[in-house]
């Protein structure tokens, strides 16, 4: 188990490095990508099963396009994307969108209009169960999206249909475009809300590999309802020297942070873990 | 291609259409948002329950769950009133159902997503909130979308059957309740985009769609009695319409009248003027339909009379041109 955890920690560190490397080109949602690296590591490199054809048997639905940077960072590590391509993100005339359109590798839905992932992933989970597939569906959305009514319509449907093959992941980072969600429009108590809707609700830090492995396993063991992992991440989790950009770091401009310092810090983490993992 | 002297009605067109389709195609899922009875989804719900899914009174959920089901390998047919399925859930229709297939997206051939809006225009007696007078304009603005406004149970059935084989978003206006059988199924051959000349004359050309094709045929009898020569072109497909056929019809006539169960803003009348003005030098186009005011409620007979869209008023308005 220790080796499994160390390997996933190393992968998470490399995802953080990829996120910085990509976002330093033209800015981006770097703080979110960095904070979600542990979730991405466990999800893509441990929890979701391979399909035998170079892709995944299980399905991941990204509800908030902003967090595409997390998927890019992870799929660069898995070899599905090339860093040289990802560094062209948001370049005029380029094809690497900051918030991709449905059908691009790794992106099941067009996710820039927020709050539409929970119901689309529920529809997908319903269809997969209906056709007898054992594939699981994971859907990541943010606490800011909990302010959208469509989210709760989807959650209600998922619970009513007892979609135990569906696992929601809430990036509960208390940050949205205008500031802290708790100031803009409080969404708490998030755990109680999902529990009241009939979901198996698990609240975790979202940045501890062992805790994430356990939470996903627990969600898998539930057979009569969907699960939700409420992850209390905070922006820039995992890179200490970039914390100074807080609290207003919803979108990180190219000139807003010291990318070299961040890359140096995460480079040290990677080197240390490589020494342990071998 | 019209039935001769037909006075028969189909009491529940979509109940039969959906049951026949779902019986034959096990990959079709008929979806409702608490309005199954009112969209006449009865037999599928009762006899093929595995192929019926109700998401509750939540139209945004209806279309976003439908889009998820489409990504899971099924063909969803989402049903609701036209007002809610377009106005209330337009972003879900455009983003969730409309961005996965065709030019400008990541997939040449993406999932099939079908939405059917019932009681469109003034086919609903509850004024304003239940009346979709702008749905055709809204949906035809979505790139790659297919938009169909059938005139009777025959082309309604054909449109649904065609939509099932078509990638991307298709929006169809549905007929509910006693619906006159007008087309002769042995002579009518539906194709997406194709237009149909129902009356062949000279001078005055009427271009029409949906319920208004029936209204135009009623007015046609009066025009003929009054010796006013005219043609009628039925355009079930609003998008992608065969523009060459519309233009050819328009330029064969001296005066064009469009008639629609939709606002004259953004609907068929707008579409026809766009086609003709792009060419230039065409005939004058007079747009008849719902004016850009709040329509009254009540029976369709009553509302048509108030808005000058009953047979007599239409014949008078056309005759005065």
XYZ file of C-alpha atoms in Angstrom:
599
model
C 0.000 0.000 0.000
C 2.778 2.413 0.854
C 4.364 1.943 -2.542
C 0.996 2.450 -4.260
C 0.521 5.688 -2.329
C 4.037 6.955 -3.001
C 3.646 6.284 -6.719
C 0.380 8.187 -6.807
C 1.937 11.037 -4.837
C 4.696 11.185 -7.405
C 2.148 11.220 -10.214
C 0.273 14.027 -8.437
C 3.474 16.044 -8.164
C 4.161 15.560 -11.841
C 0.603 16.662 -12.663
C 1.235 19.838 -10.615
C 4.414 20.423 -12.596
C 2.529 19.937 -15.868
C -0.165 22.390 -14.775
C 2.431 25.082 -14.007
C 4.287 24.361 -17.229
C 1.091 24.762 -19.274
C -0.348 27.779 -17.438
C 2.855 29.803 -17.394
C 2.513 30.187 -21.180
C -0.555 32.433 -21.191
C -2.051 32.191 -17.709
C -4.922 29.896 -16.747
C -6.801 28.207 -13.938
C -3.517 27.059 -12.447
C -4.467 27.223 -8.767
C -7.381 24.826 -9.353
C -5.287 22.452 -11.460
C -2.603 22.328 -8.788
C -5.138 21.763 -5.994
C -6.888 18.957 -7.890
C -3.719 17.035 -8.721
C -4.174 14.429 -5.980
C -7.756 13.733 -7.060
C -6.598 13.476 -10.684
C -3.766 11.141 -9.755
C -6.020 8.696 -7.900
C -8.856 8.980 -10.421
C -6.872 8.495 -13.631
C -4.049 6.281 -12.319
C -5.757 4.095 -9.734
C -9.549 4.247 -9.635
C -10.689 4.239 -13.277
C -10.161 0.929 -15.042
C -8.444 0.599 -18.416
C -10.436 -0.566 -21.430
C -7.595 -2.552 -22.982
C -7.453 -0.182 -25.944
C -5.422 2.616 -24.436
C -8.354 4.410 -22.869
C -10.632 3.989 -19.840
C -13.482 1.561 -19.264
C -14.984 3.922 -16.690
C -16.132 7.386 -17.727
C -15.103 10.783 -16.403
C -17.340 13.808 -16.950
C -15.856 17.217 -16.257
C -18.639 19.643 -15.411
C -16.637 22.842 -15.049
C -14.508 23.650 -18.055
C -12.155 25.669 -15.852
C -10.766 22.446 -14.410
C -9.804 21.117 -17.843
C -6.284 22.037 -16.809
C -6.443 19.156 -14.298
C -7.361 16.703 -17.056
C -4.654 18.093 -19.332
C -2.058 17.752 -16.573
C -3.100 14.149 -15.910
C -3.446 13.055 -19.536
C -0.036 14.529 -20.314
C 1.336 12.261 -17.581
C -0.485 9.236 -19.042
C 0.890 10.052 -22.498
C -2.482 10.832 -24.091
C -1.485 14.456 -24.676
C 1.929 15.894 -25.520
C 3.228 18.752 -23.397
C 4.422 20.535 -26.541
C 0.791 20.627 -27.716
C -0.580 21.622 -24.319
C 1.834 24.541 -24.126
C -0.094 26.049 -27.058
C -3.202 26.314 -24.864
C -5.369 29.274 -25.822
C -3.027 30.273 -28.613
C -4.847 32.068 -31.440
C -5.501 29.483 -34.140
C -4.494 26.591 -31.866
C -6.605 23.562 -31.029
C -5.950 23.208 -27.286
C -8.904 24.982 -25.707
C -8.811 26.188 -22.136
C -12.370 24.847 -21.817
C -12.834 22.136 -24.464
C -15.844 21.154 -26.519
C -17.504 17.716 -26.326
C -15.624 14.978 -28.121
C -12.046 16.126 -27.560
C -10.047 13.292 -25.951
C -10.850 13.224 -22.238
C -13.833 15.559 -22.456
C -17.266 13.926 -22.601
C -19.311 17.124 -22.548
C -19.052 20.791 -23.479
C -18.470 22.116 -19.994
C -18.077 25.865 -20.169
C -21.712 26.527 -19.274
C -21.642 25.576 -15.620
C -23.876 23.208 -13.710
C -24.684 20.797 -16.536
C -22.339 17.930 -15.609
C -24.305 16.367 -12.745
C -27.361 15.670 -14.899
C -25.428 14.684 -18.036
C -23.295 12.255 -16.035
C -26.456 10.922 -14.379
C -27.980 10.339 -17.827
C -24.774 8.591 -18.895
C -24.788 6.430 -15.743
C -28.464 5.576 -16.306
C -27.736 4.554 -19.918
C -24.723 2.428 -18.994
C -26.644 0.611 -16.265
C -29.632 0.211 -18.615
C -27.458 -1.555 -21.179
C -25.918 -3.837 -18.565
C -22.467 -2.254 -18.493
C -20.492 -2.356 -15.244
C -18.708 0.898 -16.122
C -18.730 3.566 -13.432
C -19.201 7.282 -14.069
C -17.290 9.999 -12.228
C -18.248 13.646 -12.456
C -16.248 16.567 -11.060
C -17.918 19.873 -10.358
C -17.186 22.871 -8.164
C -18.902 24.306 -5.113
C -19.697 27.445 -7.119
C -21.770 25.290 -9.438
C -23.930 24.264 -6.485
C -25.564 27.677 -6.968
C -26.982 26.444 -10.315
C -30.426 24.853 -10.112
C -29.623 22.334 -12.839
C -27.112 20.700 -10.450
C -29.790 19.809 -7.929
C -32.169 18.621 -10.649
C -29.478 16.174 -11.728
C -28.676 15.111 -8.163
C -32.371 14.489 -7.491
C -32.625 12.354 -10.640
C -29.478 10.364 -9.759
C -30.792 9.612 -6.273
C -34.290 8.753 -7.511
C -32.818 6.321 -10.022
C -30.459 4.856 -7.362
C -27.468 5.295 -9.667
C -24.858 3.558 -7.516
C -22.546 3.471 -10.562
C -22.254 7.258 -10.306
C -19.727 9.065 -8.125
C -19.781 12.845 -7.909
C -16.660 14.731 -6.841
C -17.202 18.265 -5.554
C -14.226 20.607 -5.621
C -15.368 22.427 -2.476
C -12.657 25.084 -2.574
C -14.783 28.009 -1.326
C -13.696 30.065 -4.318
C -15.648 31.350 -7.293
C -15.185 34.145 -9.820
C -16.115 36.973 -7.430
C -14.402 35.641 -4.305
C -15.140 33.177 -1.538
C -18.316 31.206 -2.141
C -19.130 31.659 1.534
C -19.334 35.422 0.881
C -20.874 35.431 -2.610
C -23.603 32.846 -1.969
C -23.050 30.355 0.794
C -23.444 26.745 -0.348
C -22.840 25.051 3.005
C -23.695 22.703 4.564
C -22.699 20.803 1.417
C -22.462 17.395 3.101
C -25.923 17.693 4.642
C -27.454 18.931 1.392
C -26.257 15.921 -0.602
C -27.205 13.549 2.225
C -30.678 15.083 2.310
C -30.985 14.476 -1.440
C -30.301 10.788 -0.766
C -26.636 10.431 -1.718
C -23.890 8.649 0.170
C -21.859 11.702 1.125
C -18.194 11.554 2.118
C -16.289 14.674 3.164
C -12.509 14.609 2.764
C -9.601 16.977 2.239
C -9.186 15.941 -1.387
C -5.422 16.275 -1.119
C -4.462 13.079 0.703
C -3.839 10.081 -1.566
C -4.643 7.383 1.005
C -7.824 9.182 2.025
C -8.895 9.464 -1.646
C -8.231 5.766 -2.299
C -10.387 4.872 0.704
C -13.161 7.284 -0.270
C -13.380 5.951 -3.846
C -13.430 2.384 -2.480
C -16.193 3.293 -0.072
C -18.202 4.872 -2.911
C -17.754 1.702 -4.960
C -19.133 -0.416 -2.123
C -22.433 1.491 -2.007
C -25.024 -0.419 -4.027
C -28.272 1.486 -3.629
C -27.465 5.162 -4.169
C -24.991 7.497 -5.862
C -22.032 8.748 -3.871
C -20.435 12.141 -3.576
C -16.906 12.967 -2.446
C -16.889 16.488 -1.065
C -13.278 17.586 -1.305
C -12.283 20.601 0.795
C -9.386 21.608 -1.414
C -7.828 25.057 -1.269
C -6.267 26.859 -4.228
C -2.565 26.071 -4.819
C -2.722 23.084 -2.432
C 0.585 21.260 -2.747
C 2.806 24.213 -3.678
C 3.597 26.368 -0.650
C 5.463 29.198 -2.355
C 2.468 30.136 -4.515
C 0.101 30.623 -1.580
C 0.875 34.355 -1.629
C -1.294 34.706 -4.732
C -4.292 33.945 -2.535
C -7.019 34.695 -1.822
C -8.050 36.130 -5.211
C -6.640 33.538 -7.550
C -9.671 32.341 -9.515
C -7.831 32.951 -12.759
C -4.056 33.272 -12.653
C -2.659 35.762 -15.137
C 0.681 35.029 -16.740
C 2.354 37.724 -14.668
C 0.533 37.024 -11.384
C 2.852 34.462 -9.826
C 6.480 33.367 -9.844
C 6.197 30.282 -12.039
C 9.913 29.496 -11.723
C 9.659 29.374 -7.944
C 6.619 27.083 -8.151
C 8.355 24.777 -10.615
C 11.485 24.701 -8.434
C 9.467 23.718 -5.372
C 7.496 20.990 -7.137
C 10.713 19.832 -8.819
C 12.174 19.182 -5.355
C 9.074 17.227 -4.352
C 9.317 15.124 -7.518
C 13.016 14.453 -6.957
C 12.418 13.372 -3.362
C 9.551 11.035 -4.340
C 11.520 9.581 -7.250
C 14.188 8.675 -4.719
C 11.633 6.774 -2.640
C 9.654 5.134 -5.458
C 12.636 4.229 -7.546
C -50.272 14.531 -52.275
C -53.246 15.716 -50.227
C -56.057 13.379 -49.227
C -59.262 14.106 -51.144
C -62.064 15.480 -49.015
C -60.529 14.044 -45.879
C -62.308 14.891 -42.680
C -60.645 12.319 -40.487
C -58.631 13.083 -37.371
C -55.859 11.283 -35.545
C -56.794 11.549 -31.864
C -53.265 10.966 -30.526
C -50.561 11.092 -33.212
C -47.503 10.834 -31.005
C -48.867 8.001 -28.897
C -48.832 5.782 -31.972
C -45.666 7.240 -33.487
C -43.667 6.766 -30.272
C -45.069 3.294 -29.563
C -44.357 2.044 -33.077
C -40.851 3.499 -33.020
C -39.947 2.243 -29.529
C -41.352 -1.216 -30.321
C -39.080 -1.448 -33.345
C -36.017 0.369 -31.961
C -34.915 -0.803 -28.539
C -32.243 1.918 -28.472
C -34.870 4.667 -28.375
C -35.758 6.186 -24.987
C -38.856 8.395 -24.814
C -38.370 11.010 -22.090
C -40.859 13.153 -20.220
C -40.754 15.920 -17.655
C -44.022 15.294 -15.839
C -46.040 15.899 -19.026
C -46.197 12.395 -20.505
C -50.000 12.376 -20.478
C -50.166 15.875 -21.932
C -47.738 15.016 -24.738
C -49.672 11.764 -25.308
C -46.843 9.442 -24.306
C -49.162 6.801 -22.884
C -48.586 3.446 -24.543
C -44.798 3.622 -24.283
C -45.065 4.580 -20.614
C -47.493 1.756 -19.825
C -46.440 -0.989 -22.215
C -42.712 -0.309 -22.747
C -41.694 1.096 -19.362
C -38.011 0.225 -19.907
C -38.013 2.745 -22.750
C -39.706 5.561 -20.889
C -37.930 7.884 -18.492
C -39.518 10.730 -16.527
C -37.149 13.268 -14.965
C -39.810 15.189 -13.081
C -40.848 18.786 -13.574
C -37.402 19.949 -14.651
C -36.852 20.880 -18.272
C -33.150 21.718 -17.941
C -32.739 18.280 -16.402
C -34.793 16.728 -19.211
C -32.394 17.915 -21.879
C -29.149 17.472 -19.949
C -30.059 13.954 -18.802
C -31.124 13.240 -22.404
C -27.720 14.388 -23.651
C -26.058 12.054 -21.129
C -28.219 9.169 -22.278
C -27.216 9.917 -25.868
C -23.550 9.727 -24.833
C -24.351 6.345 -23.307
C -25.418 4.914 -26.658
C -29.175 5.467 -26.714
C -31.327 7.790 -28.818
C -33.240 10.061 -26.457
C -36.479 11.692 -27.573
C -37.211 14.384 -25.006
C -40.842 15.509 -24.966
C -42.363 18.565 -23.331
C -44.367 21.633 -24.222
C -42.576 23.721 -26.838
C -42.401 26.750 -24.543
C -40.476 24.945 -21.789
C -38.270 22.701 -23.904
C -36.953 25.755 -25.766
C -37.275 28.832 -23.558
C -36.694 27.176 -20.192
C -33.890 24.898 -21.324
C -32.363 26.697 -24.301
C -28.806 26.557 -22.971
C -29.079 22.813 -22.320
C -30.520 22.329 -25.812
C -27.703 24.324 -27.388
C -24.754 23.216 -25.209
C -25.629 19.669 -24.081
C -27.506 18.467 -27.169
C -26.180 20.781 -29.850
C -22.368 20.908 -29.660
C -21.456 17.269 -30.243
C -21.880 16.771 -33.969
C -21.094 18.369 -37.304
C -18.925 21.177 -38.654
C -17.207 23.280 -35.991
C -17.436 20.555 -33.323
C -14.988 17.768 -32.521
C -17.060 15.020 -34.139
C -18.257 14.759 -37.732
C -20.958 12.334 -36.631
C -21.881 12.658 -32.968
C -24.773 11.412 -30.845
C -28.393 11.831 -31.920
C -30.404 14.151 -29.652
C -34.100 14.725 -30.320
C -36.421 17.220 -28.636
C -40.134 17.488 -29.420
C -42.088 20.568 -28.385
C -45.850 20.076 -28.142
C -48.659 22.680 -28.322
C -46.454 25.213 -30.115
C -47.547 28.756 -30.893
C -51.239 29.295 -30.192
C -51.967 25.563 -29.968
C -51.951 26.012 -26.209
C -54.884 27.835 -24.583
C -52.895 29.293 -21.662
C -51.603 32.606 -22.853
C -47.965 33.688 -22.956
C -46.306 31.221 -20.543
C -47.619 28.097 -22.308
C -47.393 29.521 -25.824
C -44.115 29.100 -27.694
C -44.202 31.816 -30.329
C -40.427 32.053 -30.763
C -39.181 28.446 -30.601
C -38.476 28.063 -34.329
C -36.359 31.216 -34.348
C -34.474 30.162 -31.245
C -33.602 26.681 -32.444
C -32.861 27.574 -36.051
C -30.166 29.924 -34.719
C -28.235 26.903 -33.372
C -25.514 25.774 -35.812
C -25.992 22.269 -37.262
C -29.462 21.897 -35.697
C -32.348 20.365 -37.625
C -35.735 22.041 -37.124
C -39.031 20.596 -38.350
C -42.587 21.939 -38.084
C -44.880 19.203 -39.474
C -48.394 19.919 -40.748
C -50.211 16.703 -39.825
C -49.726 13.192 -38.353
C -48.163 11.937 -41.592
C -45.219 14.289 -41.849
C -44.934 14.352 -38.040
C -44.345 10.582 -38.088
C -41.908 10.887 -40.980
C -39.992 13.672 -39.223
C -39.566 11.618 -36.048
C -38.427 8.584 -38.039
C -35.926 10.727 -39.973
C -34.605 12.370 -36.809
C -33.721 8.998 -35.286
C -31.239 8.438 -38.097
C -29.756 11.907 -37.924
C -26.691 12.883 -35.842
C -26.820 15.939 -33.613
C -29.775 18.002 -32.399
C -33.183 17.755 -34.026
C -36.109 19.842 -32.765
C -39.604 18.928 -33.937
C -42.856 20.706 -33.190
C -45.377 18.098 -32.085
C -49.090 17.697 -32.737
C -51.383 16.708 -29.895
C -55.032 15.729 -29.721
C -57.444 15.537 -32.657
C -55.176 16.354 -35.563
C -56.591 16.502 -39.121
C -55.168 13.917 -41.538
C -54.283 16.029 -44.581
C -51.450 14.311 -46.453
C -51.934 11.127 -48.447
C -49.312 8.722 -47.050
C -49.210 6.813 -50.332
C -48.147 9.939 -52.241
C -46.184 11.954 -49.697
C -42.484 11.170 -49.402
C -40.765 13.065 -46.603
C -37.174 14.200 -46.951
C -35.319 16.550 -44.601
C -35.107 19.972 -46.262
C -37.557 19.228 -49.060
C -40.488 21.554 -49.741
C -43.893 20.426 -51.050
C -46.149 22.250 -53.473
C -49.656 21.422 -52.265
C -51.495 23.845 -54.556
C -50.144 24.782 -57.972
C -51.188 28.140 -59.361
C -49.849 31.471 -60.556
C -49.356 35.019 -59.324
C -49.659 34.603 -55.607
C -47.452 32.166 -53.734
C -48.152 31.108 -50.149
C -45.240 29.625 -48.193
C -46.251 27.947 -44.975
C -45.399 25.366 -42.319
C -46.824 23.415 -39.383
C -50.346 24.156 -38.196
C -50.434 27.111 -40.572
C -50.298 24.793 -43.569
C -53.730 23.556 -42.501
C -54.868 27.177 -42.066
C -53.551 27.979 -45.542
C -55.485 25.084 -47.068
C -58.675 26.391 -45.418
C -58.012 29.862 -46.839
C -57.154 28.301 -50.189
C -60.727 27.064 -50.641
C -62.050 30.579 -50.092
C -59.449 32.117 -52.424
C -60.433 29.635 -55.139
C -64.113 30.456 -54.674
C -63.189 34.114 -55.133
C -61.220 33.386 -58.274
C -57.834 34.267 -56.787
C -55.221 32.056 -58.363
C -52.482 30.950 -55.947
C -49.956 28.277 -54.998
C -49.120 26.801 -51.608
C -45.658 25.547 -50.657
C -45.460 23.517 -47.445
C -42.040 23.703 -45.757
C -41.909 21.151 -42.928
C -38.157 21.583 -42.558
C -37.241 25.007 -41.248
C -33.571 24.053 -41.052
C -31.759 22.959 -43.163
C -34.351 24.066 -45.713
C -33.723 23.591 -49.413
C -33.134 27.259 -50.228
C -33.069 26.656 -53.975
C -36.601 25.240 -53.875
C -37.859 28.176 -51.799
C -36.168 30.678 -54.102
C -37.452 28.968 -57.248
C -41.000 29.026 -55.877
C -40.686 32.660 -54.834
C -39.366 33.823 -58.188
C -42.159 31.942 -60.012
C -44.683 34.223 -58.299
C -45.388 37.963 -58.260
C -46.254 38.165 -54.600
C -45.299 35.919 -51.676
C -47.250 35.475 -48.434
C -45.814 33.495 -45.534
C -48.161 32.028 -42.933
C -46.985 30.481 -39.667
C -48.106 29.534 -36.163
C -45.133 31.506 -34.816
C -44.111 35.104 -34.449
C -43.446 36.810 -37.761
C -40.157 37.804 -36.111
C -37.446 35.118 -36.530
C -39.752 32.401 -37.887
C -40.651 31.164 -41.366
C -41.437 34.655 -42.678
C -38.038 35.882 -41.592
C -36.394 32.811 -43.079
C -38.076 33.321 -46.462
C -37.161 37.001 -46.585
C -33.547 36.118 -45.719
C -33.408 33.648 -48.609
C -35.028 36.013 -51.109
C -33.156 39.161 -50.083
C -29.822 37.326 -50.284
C -30.584 36.811 -53.981
C -32.151 40.241 -54.555
C -34.767 41.465 -56.981
C -37.424 39.051 -55.751
C -41.123 39.503 -55.134
C -42.570 41.366 -52.174
C -43.029 39.139 -49.107
C -45.937 39.672 -46.716
C -45.482 37.880 -43.398
C -48.627 36.610 -41.675
C -48.550 34.817 -38.343
C -48.420 35.790 -34.714
C -47.584 39.486 -34.405
C -44.890 40.603 -31.974
C -47.461 41.225 -29.244
C -48.687 38.975 -26.431
C -51.289 36.706 -27.974
C -54.584 36.071 -26.194
C -55.463 32.724 -24.624
C -58.340 30.376 -25.334
C -59.137 27.931 -28.102
C -57.076 28.058 -31.257
C -60.256 28.979 -33.128
C -60.708 32.001 -30.872
C -57.093 33.111 -30.984
C -56.955 32.782 -34.771
C -60.050 34.943 -35.060
C -58.591 37.639 -32.782
C -55.267 37.678 -34.639
C -56.801 37.591 -38.125
C -55.571 34.084 -38.843
C -58.893 32.265 -39.354
C -59.721 31.130 -42.890
C -61.965 34.095 -43.693
C -59.521 36.692 -42.351
C -56.565 35.060 -44.079
C -58.428 34.962 -47.391
C -59.406 38.617 -46.950
C -55.893 39.740 -46.032
C -54.379 37.803 -48.929
C -57.110 38.995 -51.330
C -56.372 42.632 -50.478
C -52.748 42.367 -51.547
